[in-house]
Amino acid sequence: MSEFAARSGVQLRPHAKAHKCVEIARAQLARGATGICCQTVGEAEVFVEAGIGDVLVTNQVVDRTKLRRLAMLGSRAAVGVCVDDPEQVELLAEAVAGVRLTTPLRVLVEIDVGQHRCGIEPGEQAASLAELITTTPGLAFAGLQAYHGSAQHLRTPAERRAAMQPAGAAVTATLASLGDRGIECPTITGAGTGTFDLEATSSIWTEIQPGSYALMDADYARNSAEDGAPRFAHALHIYATVVSRAIPGQAVVDVGLKGLSAECGLPTGELLQPARPVEVLAVNDEHTVLRLGRGESVALGQRVALVPGHIDPTVNLHDWIVGVRAATVESLWRVAARSPGL
Ligand SMILES: *Cc1c(COP(=O)(O)O)cnc(C)c1O
């Protein structure tokens, strides 16, 4: 990903909500990432505490206590946050008043580029919000947050291109409105693992913020890639153990919804030694049910590697990531930003 970003002339700011892990963030920064993204103030606190100097909260924050915590982070690191409402700008100004910031708090205007979740209307409304930021003490207008979450999960390159075309037009229209007001737009950021290649090569976005690519999941593996775009392998597996084979043709393992997320679809599975794919039939609280192939038998205690449907909520269920290379445990990484979540 870092090579692709460099080759495309955009900054890479990986989303740390996918791994919540300081060691992985450091590895991303060591390979050229400009900073990281977080989704919550609680996550940002963990990474700033660990010495990471550039953190963007890609979300709106309005609770006064959380805003105060965000402002305090701004006294230790370069911190950014998104807004889509003039009232949030007032609240931010109140929160940073009297705080000795390392740099003015970076505020990005989030525009709705098609996901219809957060984000102000592109164009005039967005530009007028940016103008308000530029005239508010303690705050700096840092650019546009233009993230299209639902486009990430469209399966074919053609569908994703069709979804991102109006998103690009929305950014361009907003840049024109900013230009009319003489406001410079330093950064246009967005993108995730499903569409990063489109934003990176768009000549519009200046920064991409993919997260899942570092560990990958079964949902993203179902996307077909654009020609020439990098593909990512599954790095994270949940190891489970066969605890029952009483019903012919099936095996049951000891990990379920409390160990992996299935809200973006079932995990994919591999029986190990030797590695061979196995079909996953169902995931319950503490069990995952596998369908065995014709004539296939399994031993009790046999290990199964599961690739979760959705990486972010799966990582959030675990305290540790165990780093394994060639069957040897090489590292233990704490999922340090797991519990804050706030
Ligand atoms: C989740 C998220 C990302 C990263 O998306 P992935 O699908 O994990 O690559 C980027 N930006 C924002 C705003 C997000 O919420």
Short mmCIF file of C-alpha atoms and ligand atoms in Angstrom, two decimals:
data_model
loop_
_atom_site.label_atom_id
_atom_site.label_comp_id
_atom_site.label_asym_id
_atom_site.label_seq_id
_atom_site.Cartn_x
_atom_site.Cartn_y
_atom_site.Cartn_z
CA MET A 1 0.00 0.00 0.00
CA SER A 2 2.79 2.42 0.86
CA GLU A 3 4.50 1.71 -2.46
CA PHE A 4 1.25 2.23 -4.35
CA ALA A 5 0.57 5.52 -2.56
CA ALA A 6 4.10 6.77 -3.25
CA ARG A 7 3.88 5.76 -6.90
CA SER A 8 0.52 7.53 -7.22
CA GLY A 9 1.78 10.72 -5.56
CA VAL A 10 -0.63 10.67 -2.59
CA GLN A 11 -0.04 10.55 1.14
CA LEU A 12 -0.97 7.41 3.02
CA ARG A 13 -2.69 7.83 6.40
CA PRO A 14 -3.78 4.31 7.37
CA HIS A 15 -6.89 3.90 9.48
CA ALA A 16 -5.85 2.44 12.83
CA LYS A 17 -9.40 1.49 13.83
CA ALA A 18 -8.87 -1.71 11.82
CA HIS A 19 -5.95 -3.01 13.94
CA LYS A 20 -6.02 -0.81 17.09
CA CYS A 21 -2.43 -1.82 17.56
CA VAL A 22 0.52 0.50 18.25
CA GLU A 23 3.12 -1.83 16.73
CA ILE A 24 1.23 -2.06 13.43
CA ALA A 25 0.81 1.74 13.33
CA ARG A 26 4.55 2.15 13.91
CA ALA A 27 5.31 -0.30 11.10
CA GLN A 28 3.03 1.70 8.78
CA LEU A 29 4.74 4.98 9.74
CA ALA A 30 8.17 3.40 9.28
CA ARG A 31 7.12 2.58 5.70
CA GLY A 32 6.23 6.15 4.88
CA ALA A 33 2.72 6.82 6.23
CA THR A 34 2.23 10.51 7.09
CA GLY A 35 0.19 9.80 10.19
CA ILE A 36 -2.74 7.63 11.18
CA CYS A 37 -6.53 7.91 11.38
CA CYS A 38 -8.61 7.02 14.41
CA GLN A 39 -12.37 6.88 14.73
CA THR A 40 -12.73 7.86 18.40
CA VAL A 41 -11.02 10.13 20.89
CA GLY A 42 -10.31 7.06 23.05
CA GLU A 43 -8.38 5.43 20.20
CA ALA A 44 -6.49 8.65 19.50
CA GLU A 45 -5.43 8.86 23.16
CA VAL A 46 -3.86 5.40 23.01
CA PHE A 47 -1.81 6.22 19.90
CA VAL A 48 -0.71 9.68 21.06
CA GLU A 49 0.26 8.17 24.44
CA ALA A 50 2.42 5.69 22.49
CA GLY A 51 4.27 8.59 20.86
CA ILE A 52 2.54 8.78 17.48
CA GLY A 53 2.74 12.42 16.52
CA ASP A 54 0.06 12.86 13.85
CA VAL A 55 -3.48 11.60 14.36
CA LEU A 56 -6.67 12.47 12.49
CA VAL A 57 -9.99 11.60 14.10
CA THR A 58 -12.14 10.91 11.04
CA ASN A 59 -15.34 11.62 12.86
CA GLN A 60 -17.48 14.32 14.47
CA VAL A 61 -16.97 14.90 18.20
CA VAL A 62 -19.53 16.96 20.12
CA ASP A 63 -19.48 15.80 23.74
CA ARG A 64 -17.73 18.51 25.81
CA THR A 65 -15.67 16.03 27.86
CA LYS A 66 -14.47 14.24 24.75
CA LEU A 67 -13.71 17.59 23.09
CA ARG A 68 -11.60 18.61 26.06
CA ARG A 69 -9.71 15.30 25.83
CA LEU A 70 -9.20 15.91 22.09
CA ALA A 71 -7.86 19.42 22.80
CA MET A 72 -5.45 18.01 25.40
CA LEU A 73 -4.14 15.60 22.74
CA GLY A 74 -3.54 18.67 20.60
CA SER A 75 -1.05 19.87 23.20
CA ARG A 76 1.05 16.72 22.58
CA ALA A 77 0.60 15.87 18.90
CA ALA A 78 -0.67 17.23 15.60
CA VAL A 79 -4.33 16.37 15.88
CA GLY A 80 -7.15 16.72 13.38
CA VAL A 81 -10.90 16.20 13.50
CA CYS A 82 -13.88 16.38 11.12
CA VAL A 83 -16.91 18.69 11.21
CA ASP A 84 -20.13 18.87 9.23
CA ASP A 85 -21.97 21.54 11.25
CA PRO A 86 -21.17 25.12 12.35
CA GLU A 87 -22.15 24.24 15.91
CA GLN A 88 -19.28 21.71 16.08
CA VAL A 89 -16.87 24.50 15.12
CA GLU A 90 -18.09 26.59 18.08
CA LEU A 91 -17.71 23.61 20.42
CA LEU A 92 -14.17 22.97 19.14
CA ALA A 93 -13.23 26.61 19.63
CA GLU A 94 -14.52 26.42 23.21
CA ALA A 95 -12.56 23.21 23.84
CA VAL A 96 -9.19 24.52 22.60
CA ALA A 97 -9.48 27.91 24.35
CA GLY A 98 -6.59 28.17 26.82
CA VAL A 99 -4.95 24.91 25.67
CA ARG A 100 -1.36 25.27 24.50
CA LEU A 101 -1.62 23.40 21.18
CA THR A 102 1.45 22.19 19.25
CA THR A 103 -0.23 23.56 16.11
CA PRO A 104 -3.75 24.97 15.67
CA LEU A 105 -6.26 22.11 15.75
CA ARG A 106 -6.63 20.80 12.20
CA VAL A 107 -10.26 20.81 11.22
CA LEU A 108 -11.48 19.07 8.08
CA VAL A 109 -14.88 19.71 6.57
CA GLU A 110 -16.52 16.36 5.95
CA ILE A 111 -18.65 16.38 2.81
CA ASP A 112 -21.25 13.79 1.87
CA VAL A 113 -19.85 12.13 -1.25
CA GLY A 114 -22.49 9.42 -1.51
CA GLN A 115 -22.58 7.41 1.69
CA HIS A 116 -25.32 9.60 3.23
CA ARG A 117 -24.09 9.12 6.79
CA CYS A 118 -22.12 12.13 8.03
CA GLY A 119 -20.98 15.03 5.86
CA ILE A 120 -22.31 18.44 4.88
CA GLU A 121 -23.63 19.10 1.39
CA PRO A 122 -20.71 19.64 -1.03
CA GLY A 123 -20.24 23.03 -2.69
CA GLU A 124 -21.37 26.31 -1.16
CA GLN A 125 -22.46 24.93 2.22
CA ALA A 126 -19.16 23.11 2.72
CA ALA A 127 -17.17 26.18 1.65
CA SER A 128 -19.07 28.39 4.05
CA LEU A 129 -18.26 25.98 6.89
CA ALA A 130 -14.58 26.07 5.87
CA GLU A 131 -14.70 29.87 5.97
CA LEU A 132 -16.05 29.77 9.51
CA ILE A 133 -13.09 27.56 10.53
CA THR A 134 -10.56 29.93 8.97
CA THR A 135 -11.95 32.81 11.06
CA THR A 136 -12.05 30.84 14.36
CA PRO A 137 -9.05 31.24 16.70
CA GLY A 138 -7.18 28.05 17.63
CA LEU A 139 -8.49 26.19 14.57
CA ALA A 140 -6.97 25.70 11.12
CA PHE A 141 -8.91 24.61 8.04
CA ALA A 142 -7.01 21.48 7.02
CA GLY A 143 -9.04 20.33 4.04
CA LEU A 144 -11.87 18.03 3.03
CA GLN A 145 -12.81 14.64 4.40
CA ALA A 146 -14.39 12.87 1.41
CA TYR A 147 -14.94 9.24 2.35
CA HIS A 148 -17.39 6.95 0.57
CA GLY A 149 -17.72 3.95 2.89
CA SER A 150 -20.37 2.01 1.02
CA ALA A 151 -18.45 2.19 -2.29
CA GLN A 152 -15.72 0.06 -0.67
CA HIS A 153 -17.89 -3.03 -0.70
CA LEU A 154 -19.17 -2.94 -4.28
CA ARG A 155 -17.79 -6.09 -5.85
CA THR A 156 -16.71 -5.08 -9.35
CA PRO A 157 -14.30 -2.32 -10.44
CA ALA A 158 -17.02 -0.95 -12.74
CA GLU A 159 -19.52 -0.57 -9.88
CA ARG A 160 -16.91 1.12 -7.70
CA ARG A 161 -15.87 3.48 -10.49
CA ALA A 162 -19.53 4.41 -11.04
CA ALA A 163 -19.95 5.19 -7.33
CA MET A 164 -16.76 7.22 -7.07
CA GLN A 165 -17.36 9.35 -10.17
CA PRO A 166 -20.02 11.57 -8.47
CA ALA A 167 -17.87 11.61 -5.32
CA GLY A 168 -15.04 13.16 -7.33
CA ALA A 169 -17.47 15.66 -8.85
CA ALA A 170 -18.68 16.62 -5.34
CA VAL A 171 -15.09 17.31 -4.26
CA THR A 172 -14.37 19.32 -7.40
CA ALA A 173 -17.51 21.44 -6.90
CA THR A 174 -16.46 22.12 -3.31
CA LEU A 175 -12.95 23.11 -4.40
CA ALA A 176 -14.50 25.60 -6.84
CA SER A 177 -16.59 27.14 -4.04
CA LEU A 178 -13.53 27.33 -1.79
CA GLY A 179 -11.59 28.95 -4.63
CA ASP A 180 -14.31 31.59 -5.06
CA ARG A 181 -13.76 32.53 -1.42
CA GLY A 182 -9.99 32.50 -1.73
CA ILE A 183 -9.67 29.56 0.68
CA GLU A 184 -6.84 27.12 0.08
CA CYS A 185 -7.55 23.43 0.58
CA PRO A 186 -4.37 21.71 1.76
CA THR A 187 -5.70 18.14 1.90
CA ILE A 188 -8.41 16.05 0.30
CA THR A 189 -8.56 12.78 2.18
CA GLY A 190 -10.72 9.66 2.10
CA ALA A 191 -10.70 6.13 0.63
CA GLY A 192 -10.60 2.69 2.13
CA THR A 193 -9.44 -0.76 1.14
CA GLY A 194 -12.17 -1.14 -1.51
CA THR A 195 -11.53 2.00 -3.57
CA PHE A 196 -8.10 3.41 -2.60
CA ASP A 197 -6.75 2.84 -6.12
CA LEU A 198 -9.46 5.10 -7.56
CA GLU A 199 -8.85 7.99 -5.15
CA ALA A 200 -5.07 7.58 -5.38
CA THR A 201 -5.07 7.91 -9.17
CA SER A 202 -7.91 10.47 -9.38
CA SER A 203 -5.74 13.64 -9.43
CA ILE A 204 -8.31 14.95 -6.90
CA TRP A 205 -7.58 13.24 -3.59
CA THR A 206 -4.20 14.02 -2.00
CA GLU A 207 -4.36 11.43 0.76
CA ILE A 208 -5.82 7.95 1.26
CA GLN A 209 -6.87 6.37 4.55
CA PRO A 210 -7.36 2.62 4.04
CA GLY A 211 -7.32 0.45 7.15
CA SER A 212 -8.41 -3.14 6.56
CA TYR A 213 -5.73 -3.85 3.93
CA ALA A 214 -3.11 -4.45 6.64
CA LEU A 215 -4.90 -7.53 8.00
CA MET A 216 -7.67 -8.09 5.40
CA ASP A 217 -10.95 -9.95 5.81
CA ALA A 218 -13.24 -12.31 3.91
CA ASP A 219 -15.56 -9.51 2.81
CA TYR A 220 -12.82 -7.52 1.05
CA ALA A 221 -11.47 -10.73 -0.48
CA ARG A 222 -14.84 -11.00 -2.29
CA ASN A 223 -14.09 -7.77 -4.22
CA SER A 224 -12.55 -8.21 -7.63
CA ALA A 225 -9.62 -5.86 -8.16
CA GLU A 226 -9.03 -3.28 -10.85
CA ASP A 227 -6.25 -4.34 -13.26
CA GLY A 228 -2.91 -3.25 -11.89
CA ALA A 229 -4.22 -2.43 -8.40
CA PRO A 230 -2.43 -4.20 -5.57
CA ARG A 231 -4.17 -7.08 -3.81
CA PHE A 232 -3.72 -7.95 -0.19
CA ALA A 233 -3.37 -11.35 1.44
CA HIS A 234 -5.08 -12.43 4.66
CA ALA A 235 -2.68 -11.75 7.49
CA LEU A 236 -5.08 -12.36 10.36
CA HIS A 237 -6.57 -15.74 11.20
CA ILE A 238 -8.54 -16.92 14.18
CA TYR A 239 -7.34 -20.36 15.21
CA ALA A 240 -10.11 -22.64 16.40
CA THR A 241 -10.23 -26.27 17.52
CA VAL A 242 -12.58 -29.06 16.46
CA VAL A 243 -14.60 -30.01 19.55
CA SER A 244 -17.32 -32.16 17.96
CA ARG A 245 -17.73 -34.35 14.87
CA ALA A 246 -20.70 -36.33 16.13
CA ILE A 247 -22.94 -35.45 13.19
CA PRO A 248 -21.73 -37.07 9.96
CA GLY A 249 -20.47 -34.61 7.36
CA GLN A 250 -19.85 -31.79 9.77
CA ALA A 251 -17.38 -30.57 12.34
CA VAL A 252 -17.88 -27.97 15.05
CA VAL A 253 -15.12 -25.67 16.33
CA ASP A 254 -14.89 -23.72 19.56
CA VAL A 255 -14.96 -20.12 18.30
CA GLY A 256 -18.11 -18.24 17.40
CA LEU A 257 -19.47 -14.71 17.45
CA LYS A 258 -17.60 -13.92 20.66
CA GLY A 259 -14.33 -14.46 18.78
CA LEU A 260 -15.15 -13.16 15.31
CA SER A 261 -17.57 -10.82 13.63
CA ALA A 262 -20.00 -12.19 11.06
CA GLU A 263 -22.08 -9.09 10.34
CA CYS A 264 -20.40 -8.73 6.92
CA GLY A 265 -20.81 -12.42 6.12
CA LEU A 266 -19.52 -15.77 7.31
CA PRO A 267 -15.82 -16.39 7.80
CA THR A 268 -13.90 -18.53 5.37
CA GLY A 269 -12.14 -21.54 6.83
CA GLU A 270 -9.16 -23.82 6.31
CA LEU A 271 -8.51 -27.15 7.95
CA LEU A 272 -4.83 -27.29 8.80
CA GLN A 273 -2.04 -29.78 8.32
CA PRO A 274 -2.37 -30.10 5.51
CA ALA A 275 -4.11 -26.81 4.75
CA ARG A 276 -7.32 -27.32 2.75
CA PRO A 277 -10.42 -25.15 2.43
CA VAL A 278 -13.51 -26.08 4.36
CA GLU A 279 -17.02 -24.66 3.99
CA VAL A 280 -18.44 -22.65 6.89
CA LEU A 281 -22.16 -23.30 7.45
CA ALA A 282 -23.01 -21.18 10.48
CA VAL A 283 -21.57 -19.12 13.31
CA ASN A 284 -23.23 -19.13 16.75
CA ASP A 285 -22.10 -17.52 20.00
CA GLU A 286 -19.42 -20.06 20.88
CA HIS A 287 -19.50 -22.44 17.89
CA THR A 288 -18.75 -22.39 14.18
CA VAL A 289 -20.16 -25.25 12.12
CA LEU A 290 -18.18 -26.58 9.14
CA ARG A 291 -19.36 -28.85 6.34
CA LEU A 292 -16.86 -31.61 5.62
CA GLY A 293 -16.12 -32.74 2.11
CA ARG A 294 -17.11 -36.23 0.93
CA GLY A 295 -14.98 -38.80 2.71
CA GLU A 296 -13.27 -36.13 4.77
CA SER A 297 -12.69 -36.95 8.41
CA VAL A 298 -11.31 -34.73 11.13
CA ALA A 299 -9.74 -35.46 14.47
CA LEU A 300 -10.98 -33.94 17.69
CA GLY A 301 -8.53 -31.21 18.60
CA GLN A 302 -7.75 -30.50 14.95
CA ARG A 303 -6.95 -26.84 14.28
CA VAL A 304 -8.92 -24.74 11.85
CA ALA A 305 -7.89 -21.27 10.64
CA LEU A 306 -10.81 -18.89 10.16
CA VAL A 307 -10.68 -15.62 8.23
CA PRO A 308 -13.33 -13.32 9.69
CA GLY A 309 -15.93 -11.63 7.49
CA HIS A 310 -15.13 -8.18 8.92
CA ILE A 311 -11.77 -7.33 10.43
CA ASP A 312 -12.46 -4.25 12.59
CA PRO A 313 -15.10 -5.67 14.95
CA THR A 314 -13.17 -8.97 15.10
CA VAL A 315 -9.93 -7.36 16.29
CA ASN A 316 -12.00 -5.43 18.82
CA LEU A 317 -12.92 -8.74 20.51
CA HIS A 318 -9.33 -9.70 21.32
CA ASP A 319 -6.64 -8.45 23.70
CA TRP A 320 -3.65 -9.68 21.72
CA ILE A 321 -2.49 -10.35 18.18
CA VAL A 322 0.07 -13.15 18.04
CA GLY A 323 2.64 -12.63 15.29
CA VAL A 324 3.69 -15.92 13.70
CA ARG A 325 6.24 -16.50 10.98
CA ALA A 326 7.07 -19.98 9.67
CA ALA A 327 5.23 -21.59 12.60
CA THR A 328 7.27 -19.66 15.15
CA VAL A 329 5.75 -17.02 17.42
CA GLU A 330 7.71 -13.85 16.74
CA SER A 331 5.74 -11.13 18.50
CA LEU A 332 2.83 -10.36 20.77
CA TRP A 333 1.00 -7.16 19.92
CA ARG A 334 -1.54 -5.78 22.35
CA VAL A 335 -4.80 -4.55 20.84
CA ALA A 336 -4.12 -1.45 22.88
CA ALA A 337 -6.93 0.75 21.59
CA ARG A 338 -9.48 -1.99 22.06
CA SER A 339 -11.43 -1.04 25.12
CA PRO A 340 -11.52 2.75 24.94
CA GLY A 341 -13.71 2.78 21.86
CA LEU A 342 -15.26 6.03 23.05
C1 LIG B 1 -13.19 2.68 8.24
C2 LIG B 1 -12.72 3.90 7.59
C3 LIG B 1 -11.62 3.87 6.73
C4 LIG B 1 -10.89 2.61 6.38
O1 LIG B 1 -11.69 1.72 5.71
P1 LIG B 1 -11.25 0.22 5.39
O2 LIG B 1 -12.40 -0.32 4.74
O3 LIG B 1 -10.98 -0.44 6.71
O4 LIG B 1 -10.01 0.27 4.60
C5 LIG B 1 -11.20 5.07 6.18
N1 LIG B 1 -11.81 6.23 6.46
C6 LIG B 1 -12.87 6.29 7.29
C7 LIG B 1 -13.50 7.59 7.58
C8 LIG B 1 -13.36 5.14 7.87
O5 LIG B 1 -14.43 5.20 8.68
#
